[in-house]
Amino acid sequence: MIADLPLLSLVIWLPILGGLTVLINGDNNIWVRPLALLVSLLTLVATLALYVGFDISTHQMQFVEQATWIASYNINYHLGIDGFALPLIILTAFSTVIVVVAGWEVIQYRISQYMAAFLIMEGLMIAVFTALDAILFYVFFEAMLIPLFLVIGIWGGPNRVYATLKFFLYTFFGSVFLLLALLYLNHVVGSFSILAYQQAALTMQEQIWLFCAFLIAFAVKVPMWPVHTWLPDAHVEAPTGGSVILAAITLKIGGYGLLRFALPIAPDASMYLDGLVISLSLIAVVYIGFVALAQTDLKKLIAYSSIAHMGFVTLGLFIVFRIFANSATGSGAILAVEGAVIQMISHGFIAAAMFLSVGVLYDRMHTREIGDYGGVINTMPMFAGFAVFFAMANAGLPGTSGFVGEFMVILAAFQANFWFAFLAATTLILGAAYTLWMIKRVIFGEVTNDNVAALTDINRREFAMLASLAGIVLVIGVWPAPIIDVLHASVEHLLTQVSQSKL
Amino acid sequence: MMFEVINMSFALPEIFMMVMACIILLVVAFIGESSGAASYWLSQFTLVVTSIIVYQSLASAGVTFDGSYIKDALSDVLKLAICIINVVVLLYSASYLRARNLFKGEYYALAIFATLGMLIMVSSSHFLTLYLGLELLSLCLYAMVAMHRDSTMATEAAMKFFILGALASGMLLYGMSIIYGATGSLALASIATAIQTGDLNNTVLSFGLVFLIIGIGFKFGAVPFHMWLPDVYHGAPTAVTLFIATAPKIAAFAMIIRLLVDGLGDLHQHWQGMLIILAVLSMIIGNVVAIAQTNLKRMLAYSTISHVGFLLLGVLSGTSEAYAASMFYVLVYALTTLGAFGMIILMSRQGFEAENIEDYKGLSEHSPWFAFMMLILMFSMAGIPPMVGFYAKLAVIKAVISVDLISVAIIAVLMSVIGAFYYLRLIKVMYFDSPEKQHEIHAPKEMCIMLSSNALLVLALGIFPGSLMAICITVFS
């Protein structure tokens, strides 16, 4: 019954239209915040309905909607989700609720535009995960840049203009190659359907070019070393809500793009160039881990830790070829891809929580320098509890969601190559080092200055959002089965696709 | 002896416009100084009725005046577009002209004659008709640029425009005469047959072709024949820049299709290479130099140059779908530019030209609605979805990829990244900077409404581009 409703259109257009309504209402309307919250909650409920109606036994696209959009170019409004998209959609809807709550009191300047930007962005991001038509995907993929560009530029920190322009131009630079690749595939296949692209017969040379285009586009988004430099800037300057959405969702679109486009469309090139991606991922894990250690700015530290954690995602996606080469069954490959996706989801929650925690501190002290803090636990005990918990999750403590994905990928990496696993496992030390050292300097110790002494603990609103995130991190940490069940059929299908050569 | 009955009805829009232009001239002569309002309304009436006439006769098609005049789907759609755009142009410019004491009958007489020239270009199937239309258009434009005769910049711009324009016309004419020498005909249809069937001297043909392309390049403002464009855009009164930047580009598109596709279609392999050079250079120079501009009109001039480069991508691909893509591009370009210059006019007032990028600081603070409209227009020019400018770029890039010119496509997308920078800079100024001085917008209500619908149309076409694309595809199928 649920499957008959155009649920996907609903979860895309409800927030977009809701956002426009909020925008039209203007700043002086007292209903702006409740309305934004209502829209985001309704969307979350609708995405949960997707989960209820989702059939985990098949890899086929579900909730499919198809209508002609641009007839002369055979471009369709074609939506559908599989196991990869569903968790990311729920993550998006959830993060938006958190962002709305986080901006409730903090944002006073042009509040309606702020809320509208995030609601519209929510619709666009969900649309990216559901689009099955290449041009539809690209339209939403690009359109997403506009609200984020404005969010960082209007509500950001002192250096916001530089950061937001850098963010926009970097990602735009990457995505034009995606456009070229999509148009080339259309030239070969004769349609814009992503599913048809996945079955396209391509020569090795074509695949390599396409793979490089996809890699540029999505590596910038993930972001992978060495095209990651926009992320720390954007994170540092963005308002808390912007950082949350950046870390929780937009980075995931990079990973999603790789497993939706690069792997199934160019499997042979992926296999041929997997060494490149694996090296870049390991550099992200190890080198960026060290870079994070050296940061003195809280947000920058978390930004670098995000890059390191996303390294696990790309690593998990691309070690599958080595696992296939080493073992006939390839059972480790499933572990690797599932680990990568769980890492994406888990990082979405943990990074969001970390940025929110920094936001809580920043709202009170207006500084992000680690050196300005110290002994926060004495004045904010409740907050300190959450902060330590999220830090542990970020460091990959067993029992939190951060552990599950990393553990699965490391385990799978052993089947590929011992040294991959070894280098990946250094994150357990490095991650713990930079996160816990940061916690030690900020939270523990004696109260270092008067500003810290004057801090007040979190209020009910802040408690509610941190507690809900903590609950989810814990639940996924001890019981990841619901996500794995949703993923399983799609992962197996992806692995069949990548293991069959197109040559 | 056979008499061919000339089918006048095919040229009814032009005949009507011609008559009305003469009437406007008479009105100006009789009323004198205060003829502005009368001629303004007469011009609007003329444009509206002409578009109705075109619309009424959409179904018919054919050639008349001994093969020198053609009425087909292409000419109908482009004429409609030209007339409608000029209605909006005149509407936008009225308040600007009033404030600067330029609200005179002469302006409108020239505008209608220029429009007539465009219509003739669009419908020409003969070298001479085309040349007549082009000259009628150009001469009116020279005079319009110089309308503000006390302004040294405008006079200088008009001089440059005139000299370079005359040079370009000379080149074009020279090319036409060489082609005539080679094929023995001036009618495009017979030239096409002569090239197809006859055993012609290819060297002579391509020699003539070079001059034709130079002429076309000048009229479009494609690099390296773009020198006049920034100076004219900058120097001319904004209302005139608005006029020059929009509808004449549509006419120039018709010219390139008539000459290269209808007439010299079989020389495609010869002109493709030349157009690739023009297109690539235009995209590079236009986008890179635009970054350095501080004057918005100049920036838009360089952005026009880069758009011309993109537009040529479709033409050079040489398939009917690609021509449709170019047509889509030129229509979208005209619509977006219309809005952008309209915004400059909206922001200007007596004694103040809002033509520096700095003048837009903090626009979103005190005029959030129009800042948002400008945002839509700029994102559309940058080619970011969901604005219609994206589909225009998509269509032309798809066209070059479909003929396997991948390297050209790569240059095009890289240049659109560079282009995004300077459009974003204007958005940055409007949204991220705080206002320095309060400037109130007091424009007539009809202008505000029209400008808003203009920008919203850019957005709406971006969400539903299908119908406009379908029109362009049908024209060339």
Coordinates of C-alpha atoms in Angstrom, one line a residue, chain B residues 133-291:
Chain B
G133 CA 18.7 43.7 -43.5
L134 CA 22.1 43.7 -41.9
E135 CA 23.0 47.2 -43.0
L136 CA 19.6 48.5 -42.0
L137 CA 20.1 47.1 -38.5
S138 CA 23.7 48.2 -38.2
L139 CA 23.1 51.8 -39.3
C140 CA 20.3 52.2 -36.8
L141 CA 22.4 50.8 -34.1
Y142 CA 25.3 53.2 -34.8
A143 CA 22.9 56.1 -34.5
M144 CA 21.4 54.7 -31.3
V145 CA 24.7 54.4 -29.6
A146 CA 25.4 58.0 -30.4
M147 CA 22.0 59.2 -29.2
H148 CA 23.5 60.6 -26.0
R149 CA 25.6 63.1 -27.9
D150 CA 26.9 65.0 -25.0
S151 CA 28.6 62.0 -23.6
T152 CA 32.1 61.6 -24.9
M153 CA 32.1 57.9 -24.1
A154 CA 29.0 57.3 -26.1
T155 CA 30.3 59.2 -29.1
E156 CA 33.6 57.3 -29.0
A157 CA 31.8 54.0 -28.8
A158 CA 29.6 55.0 -31.7
M159 CA 32.7 55.9 -33.8
K160 CA 34.4 52.6 -33.0
F161 CA 31.3 50.7 -33.7
F162 CA 30.7 52.4 -37.0
I163 CA 34.2 52.0 -38.3
L164 CA 34.6 48.4 -37.3
G165 CA 31.1 47.6 -38.4
A166 CA 31.7 49.1 -41.8
L167 CA 34.9 47.2 -42.1
A168 CA 33.0 44.0 -41.2
S169 CA 30.3 44.7 -43.7
G170 CA 33.0 45.3 -46.3
M171 CA 34.5 41.9 -45.5
L172 CA 31.1 40.2 -45.7
L173 CA 30.4 41.8 -49.0
Y174 CA 33.7 40.8 -50.4
G175 CA 33.2 37.2 -49.3
M176 CA 29.7 37.3 -50.9
S177 CA 31.2 38.5 -54.2
I178 CA 33.8 35.8 -54.2
I179 CA 31.2 33.2 -53.6
Y180 CA 29.1 34.8 -56.4
G181 CA 32.1 34.5 -58.6
A182 CA 32.5 30.9 -57.9
T183 CA 28.9 29.8 -58.0
G184 CA 27.3 32.4 -60.3
S185 CA 24.4 33.0 -58.0
L186 CA 23.4 35.2 -55.1
A187 CA 20.4 33.2 -54.0
L188 CA 21.4 30.8 -51.2
A189 CA 19.3 28.0 -52.6
S190 CA 21.0 28.0 -56.0
I191 CA 24.4 28.5 -54.3
A192 CA 23.7 25.3 -52.3
T193 CA 22.8 23.4 -55.5
A194 CA 25.8 24.8 -57.4
I195 CA 28.1 23.5 -54.6
Q196 CA 26.4 20.2 -54.4
T197 CA 26.3 19.4 -58.1
G198 CA 28.9 21.5 -59.8
D199 CA 32.6 20.9 -60.1
L200 CA 33.6 24.2 -58.5
N201 CA 37.0 25.6 -57.5
N202 CA 37.3 24.7 -53.9
T203 CA 40.1 27.2 -53.2
V204 CA 38.0 30.1 -54.4
L205 CA 35.0 28.9 -52.4
S206 CA 37.0 28.6 -49.2
F207 CA 38.6 32.0 -49.8
G208 CA 35.2 33.5 -50.0
L209 CA 34.1 31.5 -47.0
V210 CA 36.9 33.0 -44.9
F211 CA 35.6 36.5 -45.5
L212 CA 32.1 35.5 -44.8
I213 CA 33.2 34.1 -41.5
I214 CA 35.1 37.2 -40.6
G215 CA 32.0 39.2 -41.3
I216 CA 29.9 36.9 -39.2
G217 CA 32.5 36.9 -36.5
F218 CA 32.5 40.7 -36.4
K219 CA 28.7 40.9 -36.1
F220 CA 28.6 38.3 -33.4
G221 CA 31.6 39.7 -31.5
A222 CA 33.5 36.5 -31.6
V223 CA 37.2 36.6 -30.8
P224 CA 39.4 37.8 -32.5
F225 CA 36.8 40.1 -34.0
H226 CA 35.4 41.2 -30.6
M227 CA 37.3 44.5 -30.0
W228 CA 34.3 46.7 -30.5
L229 CA 32.0 44.9 -28.2
P230 CA 33.2 45.8 -24.7
D231 CA 33.6 49.5 -25.7
V232 CA 30.2 49.7 -27.2
Y233 CA 28.5 47.9 -24.4
H234 CA 30.3 50.1 -21.9
G235 CA 30.0 53.4 -23.7
A236 CA 26.4 53.3 -25.0
P237 CA 23.6 54.4 -22.8
T238 CA 22.4 51.3 -20.9
A239 CA 19.1 51.3 -22.7
V240 CA 20.9 51.1 -26.0
T241 CA 23.2 48.4 -24.7
L242 CA 20.2 46.4 -23.7
F243 CA 18.8 46.8 -27.2
I244 CA 22.1 45.8 -28.9
A245 CA 22.8 42.9 -26.6
T246 CA 19.5 41.0 -27.0
A247 CA 17.5 40.8 -30.3
P248 CA 20.4 41.5 -32.7
K249 CA 22.1 38.3 -31.5
I250 CA 19.1 36.4 -32.5
A251 CA 19.3 38.0 -35.9
A252 CA 23.0 37.2 -36.1
F253 CA 22.2 33.6 -35.3
A254 CA 19.7 33.6 -38.2
M255 CA 22.4 35.1 -40.4
I256 CA 24.9 32.3 -39.6
I257 CA 22.3 29.6 -40.2
R258 CA 21.2 31.1 -43.5
L259 CA 24.7 31.7 -44.8
L260 CA 26.6 28.7 -43.6
V261 CA 23.9 26.0 -43.3
D262 CA 21.4 26.9 -45.9
G263 CA 23.8 28.3 -48.4
L264 CA 27.2 26.7 -47.8
G265 CA 26.1 23.6 -45.9
D266 CA 28.2 21.4 -48.1
L267 CA 31.3 23.2 -47.1
H268 CA 30.7 22.1 -43.5
Q269 CA 34.1 20.6 -43.2
H270 CA 35.7 23.8 -44.3
W271 CA 33.9 26.1 -41.9
Q272 CA 33.8 23.8 -39.0
G273 CA 37.5 24.3 -38.3
M274 CA 37.2 28.0 -38.6
L275 CA 34.3 28.1 -36.2
I276 CA 36.1 25.9 -33.7
I277 CA 38.9 28.5 -33.6
L278 CA 36.4 31.3 -33.1
A279 CA 34.4 29.4 -30.5
V280 CA 37.4 28.2 -28.4
L281 CA 39.0 31.6 -28.5
S282 CA 35.8 33.4 -27.6
M283 CA 35.2 31.1 -24.7
I284 CA 38.7 31.5 -23.3
I285 CA 39.2 35.2 -23.9
G286 CA 35.6 36.1 -22.9
N287 CA 35.7 34.3 -19.7
V288 CA 39.2 35.1 -18.6
V289 CA 39.1 38.8 -19.3
A290 CA 35.7 39.1 -17.7
I291 CA 37.3 38.2 -14.4

